[in-house]
mmCIF file of C-alpha atoms in Angstrom:
data_model
loop_
_atom_site.group_PDB
_atom_site.id
_atom_site.type_symbol
_atom_site.label_atom_id
_atom_site.label_comp_id
_atom_site.label_asym_id
_atom_site.label_seq_id
_atom_site.Cartn_x
_atom_site.Cartn_y
_atom_site.Cartn_z
ATOM 1 C CA MET A 1 84.231 159.172 -128.336
ATOM 2 C CA GLN A 2 82.277 156.681 -126.252
ATOM 3 C CA THR A 3 83.003 155.169 -122.839
ATOM 4 C CA LEU A 4 80.931 152.369 -121.350
ATOM 5 C CA ILE A 5 81.035 151.793 -117.595
ATOM 6 C CA GLU A 6 79.564 148.392 -116.744
ATOM 7 C CA ASN A 7 78.309 146.887 -113.478
ATOM 8 C CA VAL A 8 78.185 149.860 -111.117
ATOM 9 C CA ASN A 9 75.907 150.964 -108.329
ATOM 10 C CA ILE A 10 74.754 154.552 -108.844
ATOM 11 C CA ILE A 11 74.470 156.949 -105.913
ATOM 12 C CA ASN A 12 72.539 160.174 -106.416
ATOM 13 C CA PRO A 13 71.580 162.261 -103.371
ATOM 14 C CA PHE A 14 68.047 161.621 -102.082
ATOM 15 C CA GLU A 15 67.480 158.647 -104.415
ATOM 16 C CA GLU A 16 67.578 154.910 -103.858
ATOM 17 C CA VAL A 17 70.879 153.335 -104.868
ATOM 18 C CA LYS A 18 70.529 151.853 -108.365
ATOM 19 C CA THR A 19 72.375 148.552 -108.445
ATOM 20 C CA SER A 20 74.006 146.716 -111.368
ATOM 21 C CA GLN A 21 73.810 149.609 -113.794
ATOM 22 C CA ASN A 22 75.575 150.305 -117.077
ATOM 23 C CA VAL A 23 76.430 153.871 -118.087
ATOM 24 C CA LEU A 24 77.222 154.986 -121.621
ATOM 25 C CA ILE A 25 79.112 158.241 -122.050
ATOM 26 C CA GLU A 26 79.215 159.909 -125.446
ATOM 27 C CA ASN A 27 81.729 162.724 -125.754
ATOM 28 C CA ASN A 28 81.165 164.778 -122.571
ATOM 29 C CA ILE A 29 77.565 163.728 -121.820
ATOM 30 C CA ILE A 30 75.925 160.759 -120.103
ATOM 31 C CA LYS A 31 74.073 159.250 -123.062
ATOM 32 C CA GLU A 32 72.326 156.258 -121.473
ATOM 33 C CA ILE A 33 71.879 154.529 -118.114
ATOM 34 C CA SER A 34 70.432 151.038 -118.077
ATOM 35 C CA SER A 35 70.200 147.899 -115.971
ATOM 36 C CA SER A 36 70.313 145.954 -119.244
ATOM 37 C CA LYS A 37 73.428 145.392 -121.312
ATOM 38 C CA ILE A 38 74.269 148.315 -123.596
ATOM 39 C CA ASN A 39 75.611 147.180 -126.956
ATOM 40 C CA VAL A 40 78.023 149.622 -128.593
ATOM 41 C CA LYS A 41 80.999 149.187 -130.881
ATOM 42 C CA ASP A 42 84.481 150.560 -130.229
ATOM 43 C CA ALA A 43 83.630 152.044 -126.846
ATOM 44 C CA ASN A 44 86.255 152.380 -124.151
ATOM 45 C CA LEU A 45 85.131 149.750 -121.619
ATOM 46 C CA VAL A 46 85.439 150.283 -117.872
ATOM 47 C CA ASP A 47 84.586 147.357 -115.592
ATOM 48 C CA GLY A 48 82.901 148.919 -112.578
ATOM 49 C CA GLN A 49 83.305 145.680 -110.584
ATOM 50 C CA ASP A 50 80.186 146.386 -108.518
ATOM 51 C CA ASN A 51 81.701 149.599 -107.139
ATOM 52 C CA TYR A 52 79.861 152.880 -106.578
ATOM 53 C CA LEU A 53 79.441 155.622 -109.156
ATOM 54 C CA LEU A 54 78.770 159.177 -107.905
ATOM 55 C CA PRO A 55 78.708 162.617 -109.509
ATOM 56 C CA GLY A 56 82.038 164.427 -109.419
ATOM 57 C CA PHE A 57 82.227 166.815 -106.479
ATOM 58 C CA ILE A 58 82.191 170.609 -106.564
ATOM 59 C CA ASP A 59 84.325 172.376 -103.956
ATOM 60 C CA CYS A 60 82.640 175.731 -103.404
ATOM 61 C CA HIS A 61 85.614 177.417 -101.736
ATOM 62 C CA THR A 62 89.161 176.885 -102.971
ATOM 63 C CA HIS A 63 92.282 178.854 -103.884
ATOM 64 C CA ILE A 64 93.816 176.732 -106.639
ATOM 65 C CA PHE A 65 96.957 178.871 -107.162
ATOM 66 C CA ALA A 66 97.667 179.230 -103.447
ATOM 67 C CA LYS A 67 100.121 177.245 -101.357
ATOM 68 C CA GLY A 68 99.454 178.491 -97.856
ATOM 69 C CA PHE A 69 99.403 182.238 -98.618
ATOM 70 C CA HIS A 70 102.884 182.577 -97.126
ATOM 71 C CA LYS A 71 104.090 186.110 -97.791
ATOM 72 C CA GLN A 72 107.749 185.133 -97.520
ATOM 73 C CA GLU A 73 107.395 182.669 -100.394
ATOM 74 C CA ASN A 74 105.568 185.241 -102.512
ATOM 75 C CA MET A 75 108.476 187.607 -102.004
ATOM 76 C CA ALA A 76 111.200 185.030 -102.750
ATOM 77 C CA ASN A 77 109.669 183.152 -105.705
ATOM 78 C CA PRO A 78 109.582 184.292 -109.327
ATOM 79 C CA LEU A 79 106.035 185.148 -110.400
ATOM 80 C CA GLY A 80 105.921 182.109 -112.691
ATOM 81 C CA ILE A 81 105.908 179.758 -109.682
ATOM 82 C CA HIS A 82 102.521 181.250 -108.730
ATOM 83 C CA PHE A 83 101.081 179.807 -111.959
ATOM 84 C CA TYR A 84 103.036 176.543 -112.082
ATOM 85 C CA ASN A 85 101.770 175.670 -108.582
ATOM 86 C CA ALA A 86 98.293 175.336 -110.100
ATOM 87 C CA VAL A 87 99.326 172.222 -112.051
ATOM 88 C CA PRO A 88 100.064 169.888 -109.098
ATOM 89 C CA HIS A 89 97.251 171.506 -107.095
ATOM 90 C CA SER A 90 94.811 170.690 -109.900
ATOM 91 C CA ILE A 91 95.930 167.067 -110.116
ATOM 92 C CA GLN A 92 95.648 166.694 -106.332
ATOM 93 C CA THR A 93 92.136 168.160 -106.473
ATOM 94 C CA LEU A 94 90.989 165.846 -109.273
ATOM 95 C CA ASN A 95 92.503 162.816 -107.530
ATOM 96 C CA ALA A 96 90.416 163.692 -104.475
ATOM 97 C CA GLY A 97 87.224 163.381 -106.546
ATOM 98 C CA VAL A 98 86.608 167.083 -107.197
ATOM 99 C CA THR A 99 85.874 167.876 -110.848
ATOM 100 C CA SER A 100 84.743 171.505 -110.423
ATOM 101 C CA ILE A 101 85.774 174.293 -108.074
ATOM 102 C CA ARG A 102 84.621 177.743 -107.092
ATOM 103 C CA ASP A 103 87.807 179.721 -106.569
ATOM 104 C CA CYS A 104 87.482 182.420 -103.921
ATOM 105 C CA GLY A 105 90.628 184.329 -104.777
ATOM 106 C CA SER A 106 94.018 183.898 -106.483
ATOM 107 C CA ALA A 107 93.145 182.180 -109.772
ATOM 108 C CA ASP A 108 92.711 184.254 -112.895
ATOM 109 C CA LEU A 109 91.188 183.885 -116.349
ATOM 110 C CA SER A 110 94.291 182.097 -117.659
ATOM 111 C CA PHE A 111 93.444 179.055 -115.530
ATOM 112 C CA LYS A 112 89.899 178.865 -116.876
ATOM 113 C CA LEU A 113 91.162 179.050 -120.450
ATOM 114 C CA ALA A 114 93.904 176.486 -119.780
ATOM 115 C CA GLN A 115 91.351 174.059 -118.334
ATOM 116 C CA LYS A 116 89.008 174.480 -121.295
ATOM 117 C CA ARG A 117 91.887 173.947 -123.712
ATOM 118 C CA ARG A 118 93.074 170.913 -121.701
ATOM 119 C CA LEU A 119 96.613 172.244 -121.358
ATOM 120 C CA PHE A 120 96.840 170.178 -118.163
ATOM 121 C CA PRO A 121 94.355 168.134 -116.101
ATOM 122 C CA ALA A 122 92.374 170.589 -113.984
ATOM 123 C CA PRO A 123 88.964 171.062 -112.379
ATOM 124 C CA LYS A 124 86.438 173.292 -114.073
ATOM 125 C CA ILE A 125 86.435 176.669 -112.368
ATOM 126 C CA HIS A 126 84.048 179.417 -111.265
ATOM 127 C CA LEU A 127 86.203 182.531 -110.763
ATOM 128 C CA SER A 128 86.230 185.459 -108.360
ATOM 129 C CA ILE A 129 89.715 186.604 -109.485
ATOM 130 C CA THR A 130 90.653 188.606 -106.359
ATOM 131 C CA PRO A 131 88.661 189.591 -103.262
ATOM 132 C CA LEU A 132 87.695 193.167 -102.526
ATOM 133 C CA VAL A 133 89.395 194.253 -99.299
ATOM 134 C CA MET A 134 89.317 197.509 -97.379
ATOM 135 C CA THR A 135 92.507 199.274 -96.339
ATOM 136 C CA GLY A 136 93.808 197.524 -93.233
ATOM 137 C CA GLY A 137 91.322 194.681 -93.632
ATOM 138 C CA HIS A 138 91.675 190.942 -94.019
ATOM 139 C CA PHE A 139 93.882 190.230 -97.028
ATOM 140 C CA ASP A 140 95.320 193.733 -97.170
ATOM 141 C CA LEU A 141 98.890 192.499 -97.509
ATOM 142 C CA PHE A 142 100.581 195.879 -97.038
ATOM 143 C CA LEU A 143 103.031 195.265 -94.197
ATOM 144 C CA PRO A 144 104.245 197.673 -91.463
ATOM 145 C CA SER A 145 107.635 197.531 -93.218
ATOM 146 C CA GLY A 146 106.080 199.344 -96.171
ATOM 147 C CA PHE A 147 106.257 196.320 -98.458
ATOM 148 C CA ASP A 148 103.069 195.364 -100.286
ATOM 149 C CA MET A 149 102.937 191.556 -100.529
ATOM 150 C CA GLU A 150 99.890 191.384 -102.792
ATOM 151 C CA ILE A 151 100.751 189.551 -106.015
ATOM 152 C CA MET A 152 100.234 191.825 -109.008
ATOM 153 C CA TYR A 153 100.485 191.417 -112.767
ATOM 154 C CA PRO A 154 98.585 192.604 -115.865
ATOM 155 C CA GLY A 155 95.022 191.307 -115.953
ATOM 156 C CA PHE A 156 94.915 190.758 -112.186
ATOM 157 C CA PRO A 157 93.608 193.889 -110.400
ATOM 158 C CA LYS A 158 94.553 194.852 -106.858
ATOM 159 C CA GLY A 159 91.703 194.191 -104.463
ATOM 160 C CA ARG A 160 92.151 197.120 -102.061
ATOM 161 C CA CYS A 161 89.371 199.721 -102.185
ATOM 162 C CA ASP A 162 87.541 202.164 -99.879
ATOM 163 C CA GLY A 163 84.353 204.196 -100.172
ATOM 164 C CA VAL A 164 81.370 203.795 -102.464
ATOM 165 C CA GLU A 165 83.029 205.095 -105.643
ATOM 166 C CA GLU A 166 86.118 202.916 -105.215
ATOM 167 C CA VAL A 167 84.217 199.694 -104.480
ATOM 168 C CA ILE A 168 82.019 200.232 -107.551
ATOM 169 C CA LYS A 169 85.081 200.763 -109.720
ATOM 170 C CA LYS A 170 86.857 197.746 -108.214
ATOM 171 C CA THR A 171 83.811 195.533 -108.827
ATOM 172 C CA ARG A 172 83.931 196.600 -112.463
ATOM 173 C CA GLU A 173 87.671 195.932 -112.667
ATOM 174 C CA VAL A 174 87.274 192.443 -111.258
ATOM 175 C CA LYS A 175 84.441 191.699 -113.683
ATOM 176 C CA ARG A 176 86.584 192.999 -116.548
ATOM 177 C CA ALA A 177 89.330 190.582 -115.478
ATOM 178 C CA GLY A 178 86.960 187.647 -116.018
ATOM 179 C CA ALA A 179 85.238 187.055 -112.683
ATOM 180 C CA ASP A 180 82.078 184.939 -112.509
ATOM 181 C CA PHE A 181 81.206 186.302 -109.052
ATOM 182 C CA ILE A 182 82.467 188.930 -106.615
ATOM 183 C CA LYS A 183 84.207 188.003 -103.366
ATOM 184 C CA VAL A 184 84.395 190.538 -100.519
ATOM 185 C CA MET A 185 86.343 190.377 -97.265
ATOM 186 C CA CYS A 186 83.626 191.377 -94.784
ATOM 187 C CA SER A 187 85.350 190.569 -91.504
ATOM 188 C CA GLY A 188 88.794 190.123 -90.065
ATOM 189 C CA GLY A 189 90.506 186.778 -90.516
ATOM 190 C CA VAL A 190 92.895 184.301 -89.000
ATOM 191 C CA LEU A 191 95.754 184.558 -91.480
ATOM 192 C CA THR A 192 96.024 188.347 -91.728
ATOM 193 C CA THR A 193 97.769 190.013 -88.798
ATOM 194 C CA ASN A 194 96.242 193.034 -87.054
ATOM 195 C CA THR A 195 92.697 191.945 -87.897
ATOM 196 C CA SER A 196 90.269 190.008 -85.749
ATOM 197 C CA PRO A 197 87.620 187.565 -87.004
ATOM 198 C CA GLU A 198 84.832 188.940 -84.802
ATOM 199 C CA PHE A 199 84.897 192.454 -86.281
ATOM 200 C CA PRO A 200 83.013 193.450 -89.477
ATOM 201 C CA GLN A 201 84.727 195.149 -92.406
ATOM 202 C CA PHE A 202 83.384 197.538 -95.067
ATOM 203 C CA ASN A 203 80.390 199.668 -94.112
ATOM 204 C CA LYS A 204 76.796 199.107 -95.200
ATOM 205 C CA LYS A 205 76.891 201.717 -97.966
ATOM 206 C CA GLU A 206 79.958 200.083 -99.479
ATOM 207 C CA LEU A 207 78.450 196.593 -99.263
ATOM 208 C CA LYS A 208 75.178 197.673 -100.882
ATOM 209 C CA ALA A 209 77.074 199.453 -103.648
ATOM 210 C CA ILE A 210 79.046 196.280 -104.431
ATOM 211 C CA VAL A 211 75.875 194.166 -104.580
ATOM 212 C CA LYS A 212 74.054 196.710 -106.750
ATOM 213 C CA GLU A 213 76.904 196.858 -109.251
ATOM 214 C CA ALA A 214 77.357 193.088 -109.317
ATOM 215 C CA SER A 215 73.616 192.492 -109.673
ATOM 216 C CA ALA A 216 73.521 194.772 -112.705
ATOM 217 C CA ASN A 217 75.802 192.211 -114.342
ATOM 218 C CA ASN A 218 73.914 189.169 -112.984
ATOM 219 C CA MET A 219 76.783 188.300 -110.636
ATOM 220 C CA GLY A 220 76.437 186.942 -107.122
ATOM 221 C CA VAL A 221 78.432 188.352 -104.211
ATOM 222 C CA SER A 222 80.187 186.199 -101.639
ATOM 223 C CA ALA A 223 81.395 187.294 -98.202
ATOM 224 C CA HIS A 224 84.385 186.025 -96.306
ATOM 225 C CA CYS A 225 82.836 186.578 -92.899
ATOM 226 C CA HIS A 226 83.387 185.214 -89.399
ATOM 227 C CA SER A 227 81.767 188.186 -87.648
ATOM 228 C CA LEU A 228 78.127 188.037 -86.537
ATOM 229 C CA LYS A 229 77.590 191.740 -87.194
ATOM 230 C CA GLY A 230 79.382 191.405 -90.518
ATOM 231 C CA MET A 231 77.087 188.561 -91.566
ATOM 232 C CA ASN A 232 74.001 190.607 -90.766
ATOM 233 C CA ASN A 233 75.387 193.527 -92.767
ATOM 234 C CA CYS A 234 75.891 191.199 -95.732
ATOM 235 C CA ILE A 235 72.458 189.587 -95.461
ATOM 236 C CA LYS A 236 70.789 193.022 -95.424
ATOM 237 C CA SER A 237 72.913 194.104 -98.393
ATOM 238 C CA GLY A 238 71.841 191.205 -100.607
ATOM 239 C CA PHE A 239 74.864 188.885 -100.605
ATOM 240 C CA THR A 240 74.323 185.408 -102.081
ATOM 241 C CA SER A 241 76.657 183.478 -99.790
ATOM 242 C CA ILE A 242 78.564 183.644 -96.529
ATOM 243 C CA GLU A 243 81.918 181.863 -96.366
ATOM 244 C CA HIS A 244 83.013 180.436 -92.985
ATOM 245 C CA GLY A 245 80.193 181.903 -90.829
ATOM 246 C CA THR A 246 82.078 181.095 -87.643
ATOM 247 C CA PHE A 247 80.090 183.172 -85.143
ATOM 248 C CA ILE A 248 76.651 182.678 -86.687
ATOM 249 C CA ASP A 249 73.749 182.409 -84.233
ATOM 250 C CA ARG A 250 70.199 181.100 -84.511
ATOM 251 C CA LYS A 251 68.625 184.486 -85.234
ATOM 252 C CA THR A 252 71.063 185.185 -88.066
ATOM 253 C CA ALA A 253 70.576 181.675 -89.457
ATOM 254 C CA LYS A 254 66.835 182.334 -89.679
ATOM 255 C CA LYS A 255 67.528 185.551 -91.604
ATOM 256 C CA MET A 256 69.711 183.615 -94.044
ATOM 257 C CA VAL A 257 66.885 181.158 -94.693
ATOM 258 C CA GLU A 258 64.421 184.011 -95.174
ATOM 259 C CA LYS A 259 66.723 185.829 -97.633
ATOM 260 C CA ASP A 260 67.941 182.647 -99.369
ATOM 261 C CA VAL A 261 71.589 183.236 -98.452
ATOM 262 C CA ASN A 262 73.860 180.184 -98.745
ATOM 263 C CA LEU A 263 76.519 179.151 -96.246
ATOM 264 C CA VAL A 264 79.911 177.607 -97.112
ATOM 265 C CA PRO A 265 81.314 176.816 -93.652
ATOM 266 C CA THR A 266 84.769 175.407 -94.610
ATOM 267 C CA LEU A 267 84.925 173.410 -91.387
ATOM 268 C CA LEU A 268 88.008 171.470 -92.449
ATOM 269 C CA VAL A 269 90.414 174.383 -92.736
ATOM 270 C CA HIS A 270 90.402 175.557 -89.119
ATOM 271 C CA GLN A 271 90.713 172.052 -87.703
ATOM 272 C CA PHE A 272 93.518 171.199 -90.126
ATOM 273 C CA LEU A 273 95.520 174.335 -89.326
ATOM 274 C CA TYR A 274 95.046 173.919 -85.594
ATOM 275 C CA GLU A 275 96.237 170.310 -85.716
ATOM 276 C CA ASN A 276 99.110 170.815 -88.170
ATOM 277 C CA GLY A 277 100.281 174.348 -87.408
ATOM 278 C CA PHE A 278 102.248 176.772 -89.554
ATOM 279 C CA PRO A 279 105.802 176.731 -90.987
ATOM 280 C CA ALA A 280 108.572 177.235 -88.460
ATOM 281 C CA TRP A 281 109.695 180.403 -90.219
ATOM 282 C CA ASP A 282 106.253 182.034 -89.938
ATOM 283 C CA SER A 283 106.838 184.839 -87.447
ATOM 284 C CA TYR A 284 103.074 185.280 -86.983
ATOM 285 C CA ALA A 285 102.364 181.601 -86.222
ATOM 286 C CA ASP A 286 101.653 182.145 -82.511
ATOM 287 C CA GLU A 287 99.134 184.918 -83.240
ATOM 288 C CA LYS A 288 97.330 182.774 -85.822
ATOM 289 C CA THR A 289 97.244 179.707 -83.555
ATOM 290 C CA GLU A 290 95.775 181.780 -80.718
ATOM 291 C CA LYS A 291 92.947 182.939 -82.987
ATOM 292 C CA LEU A 292 92.308 179.361 -84.076
ATOM 293 C CA LYS A 293 91.748 178.180 -80.504
ATOM 294 C CA GLU A 294 88.524 180.164 -80.259
ATOM 295 C CA ILE A 295 87.421 179.481 -83.821
ATOM 296 C CA VAL A 296 87.808 175.701 -83.667
ATOM 297 C CA LYS A 297 85.931 175.656 -80.372
ATOM 298 C CA VAL A 298 82.793 177.420 -81.555
ATOM 299 C CA HIS A 299 82.712 176.899 -85.325
ATOM 300 C CA LYS A 300 81.129 173.437 -85.461
ATOM 301 C CA GLU A 301 78.637 174.251 -82.708
ATOM 302 C CA ASN A 302 77.419 177.330 -84.552
ATOM 303 C CA ILE A 303 77.248 175.678 -87.968
ATOM 304 C CA ALA A 304 75.185 172.909 -86.376
ATOM 305 C CA VAL A 305 72.723 175.600 -85.282
ATOM 306 C CA ALA A 306 72.597 176.965 -88.840
ATOM 307 C CA TYR A 307 71.893 173.473 -90.154
ATOM 308 C CA GLU A 308 69.092 172.988 -87.613
ATOM 309 C CA GLU A 309 67.492 176.230 -88.830
ATOM 310 C CA GLY A 310 67.524 175.051 -92.439
ATOM 311 C CA VAL A 311 70.315 177.192 -93.923
ATOM 312 C CA ASN A 312 71.426 175.836 -97.303
ATOM 313 C CA ILE A 313 74.946 174.568 -96.592
ATOM 314 C CA LEU A 314 77.431 173.922 -99.404
ATOM 315 C CA MET A 315 80.696 171.984 -99.325
ATOM 316 C CA GLY A 316 83.841 174.109 -99.397
ATOM 317 C CA THR A 317 87.300 173.524 -97.971
ATOM 318 C CA ASP A 318 89.478 176.653 -98.291
ATOM 319 C CA SER A 319 92.080 174.455 -99.971
ATOM 320 C CA GLY A 320 95.105 176.556 -100.747
ATOM 321 C CA VAL A 321 95.120 177.813 -97.190
ATOM 322 C CA ILE A 322 95.670 174.129 -96.385
ATOM 323 C CA PRO A 323 97.234 171.603 -98.794
ATOM 324 C CA HIS A 324 95.141 170.608 -101.797
ATOM 325 C CA GLY A 325 93.775 167.090 -102.130
ATOM 326 C CA HIS A 326 92.027 166.769 -98.760
ATOM 327 C CA ASN A 327 88.765 168.140 -100.158
ATOM 328 C CA LEU A 328 86.281 165.391 -99.333
ATOM 329 C CA GLU A 329 87.385 165.276 -95.701
ATOM 330 C CA GLU A 330 84.979 168.218 -95.383
ATOM 331 C CA LEU A 331 82.077 165.761 -95.746
ATOM 332 C CA VAL A 332 83.044 164.067 -92.465
ATOM 333 C CA HIS A 333 82.780 167.414 -90.681
ATOM 334 C CA LEU A 334 79.396 168.124 -92.284
ATOM 335 C CA VAL A 335 78.054 164.794 -91.042
ATOM 336 C CA ASP A 336 79.470 165.631 -87.598
ATOM 337 C CA ILE A 337 77.252 168.748 -87.420
ATOM 338 C CA GLY A 338 74.122 166.680 -88.086
ATOM 339 C CA MET A 339 73.860 166.191 -91.840
ATOM 340 C CA SER A 340 73.015 162.772 -93.205
ATOM 341 C CA PRO A 341 75.525 161.294 -95.680
ATOM 342 C CA GLN A 342 72.940 161.995 -98.407
ATOM 343 C CA GLU A 343 72.776 165.670 -97.432
ATOM 344 C CA ALA A 344 76.548 165.980 -97.165
ATOM 345 C CA ILE A 345 77.035 164.479 -100.623
ATOM 346 C CA ALA A 346 74.320 166.758 -102.039
ATOM 347 C CA SER A 347 76.084 169.815 -100.571
ATOM 348 C CA GLY A 348 79.047 169.087 -102.813
ATOM 349 C CA THR A 349 77.176 167.860 -105.892
ATOM 350 C CA VAL A 350 73.622 168.734 -106.921
ATOM 351 C CA LYS A 351 73.142 171.549 -104.389
ATOM 352 C CA ALA A 352 76.491 173.089 -105.331
ATOM 353 C CA ALA A 353 75.620 172.805 -109.025
ATOM 354 C CA GLU A 354 72.290 174.567 -108.431
ATOM 355 C CA PHE A 355 74.090 177.352 -106.571
ATOM 356 C CA LEU A 356 76.472 177.835 -109.506
ATOM 357 C CA GLY A 357 73.577 177.845 -111.980
ATOM 358 C CA GLN A 358 74.691 174.566 -113.601
ATOM 359 C CA ASP A 359 71.519 172.670 -114.478
ATOM 360 C CA ASN A 360 73.278 169.673 -116.078
ATOM 361 C CA LEU A 361 75.820 168.974 -113.352
ATOM 362 C CA GLY A 362 75.864 167.234 -109.982
ATOM 363 C CA LEU A 363 73.911 164.054 -110.751
ATOM 364 C CA VAL A 364 74.548 160.738 -112.493
ATOM 365 C CA LYS A 365 71.741 161.247 -114.961
ATOM 366 C CA GLU A 366 71.114 161.011 -118.688
ATOM 367 C CA SER A 367 71.905 164.246 -120.585
ATOM 368 C CA TYR A 368 74.050 165.485 -117.673
ATOM 369 C CA ALA A 369 77.745 166.256 -117.934
ATOM 370 C CA ALA A 370 79.886 163.155 -117.550
ATOM 371 C CA ASP A 371 81.710 164.325 -114.406
ATOM 372 C CA LEU A 372 81.824 161.171 -112.288
ATOM 373 C CA ILE A 373 83.808 159.319 -109.633
ATOM 374 C CA LEU A 374 84.036 155.573 -109.013
ATOM 375 C CA VAL A 375 84.443 154.612 -105.346
ATOM 376 C CA ASN A 376 85.263 151.198 -103.880
ATOM 377 C CA SER A 377 82.800 151.377 -100.938
ATOM 378 C CA ASN A 378 79.368 152.791 -100.171
ATOM 379 C CA PRO A 379 79.761 156.296 -98.662
ATOM 380 C CA LEU A 380 76.123 156.258 -97.528
ATOM 381 C CA GLU A 381 77.181 153.659 -94.978
ATOM 382 C CA ASP A 382 80.429 155.420 -94.009
ATOM 383 C CA ILE A 383 81.024 158.936 -95.351
ATOM 384 C CA SER A 384 84.713 158.789 -94.377
ATOM 385 C CA VAL A 385 85.264 156.441 -97.323
ATOM 386 C CA LEU A 386 85.397 159.557 -99.498
ATOM 387 C CA SER A 387 88.061 161.245 -97.358
ATOM 388 C CA ASP A 388 90.685 158.669 -98.420
ATOM 389 C CA ASN A 389 91.776 159.315 -101.994
ATOM 390 C CA GLU A 390 92.860 155.677 -102.333
ATOM 391 C CA ASN A 391 89.179 154.716 -102.242
ATOM 392 C CA ILE A 392 88.450 156.891 -105.290
ATOM 393 C CA LEU A 393 89.332 154.490 -108.086
ATOM 394 C CA ASN A 394 88.494 156.612 -111.120
ATOM 395 C CA VAL A 395 87.656 160.224 -111.827
ATOM 396 C CA ILE A 396 85.962 161.140 -115.095
ATOM 397 C CA GLN A 397 85.619 164.726 -116.274
ATOM 398 C CA ASP A 398 83.619 165.555 -119.395
ATOM 399 C CA GLY A 399 83.829 161.910 -120.382
ATOM 400 C CA VAL A 400 87.641 161.730 -120.076
ATOM 401 C CA ILE A 401 89.228 159.466 -117.466
ATOM 402 C CA VAL A 402 91.597 161.758 -115.548
ATOM 403 C CA LYS A 403 92.371 159.285 -112.749
#
């Protein structure tokens, strides 16, 4: 199968825009890029109309099965709804220009297999299965009523664990379930009651044990972490990324650079929740909103400090906590903290691909995977162009036009 995209302007991060280009896709690979006419027979022709061709984006922090993590809905719905939700969420994500995701908890191996088998249009996925959480910690969904609201089914292990022996076993269970990396809840959070974002979770022995076990299987370890002390515990323990990083300071940012620890700040999620609130029936809405007041206030300021210190920042949105399909709005927030449009785009394309170990993804380049988006305006001049899905005219994944 061949697809020929004619008359486009190619945007790759940190390169000059290549104008009036023609791009030949063969099967799932970019076969040829040329400023001259490419002559092929029986190719599917796409008239680029002088629009802008970019690599498909990689969202480094999503929850593709999730729809707000509302415990009441989990209790009321049949389990099948948990899986069916992934279909519209996937289409919303693709329509936003995201062709690959790193799922930080909720999706399982069935989604990865369904995507590969093209059972429905969906982003490629890098799985964590379920996060490791200590008893009483963020994402421990055991309620004071005695009901455990954690979704459970065969092939999807419970994440709760305590002590060195348990965290080692749980890391092995999550790997057995098909995880590509390990996610750990290393501080309190906004959405779990009776926890606070500024406090660390898991002790240093537990964290080091998780990293050691994961490393033995060549797996990275990611930390949900708002807490400054929690971040330092994770950096010392050998974690590969910090998610959120709300209370990061300059000293900690320097340590992250020194230890080559990545940061996925998910700036969009807190702002979105603060502006749009929670469902009326959420009895914990006031508590969550109160936590968000402090987080929204300091998050951008602190991430700007991390950027100034040279921390490698990757695009992630926490979609699933908020509605799917708003993914590239994150780029506006990254530019707000000081990034250039080139840097912001790189954080969700080539830099994200490097982080995931994908050496043929994240650029519009010959021999690279044909994951591409066609946009009607130049995002280097106005990054907010990408935040409006109407401006994303086409999305191509592995050479197939999915939008």
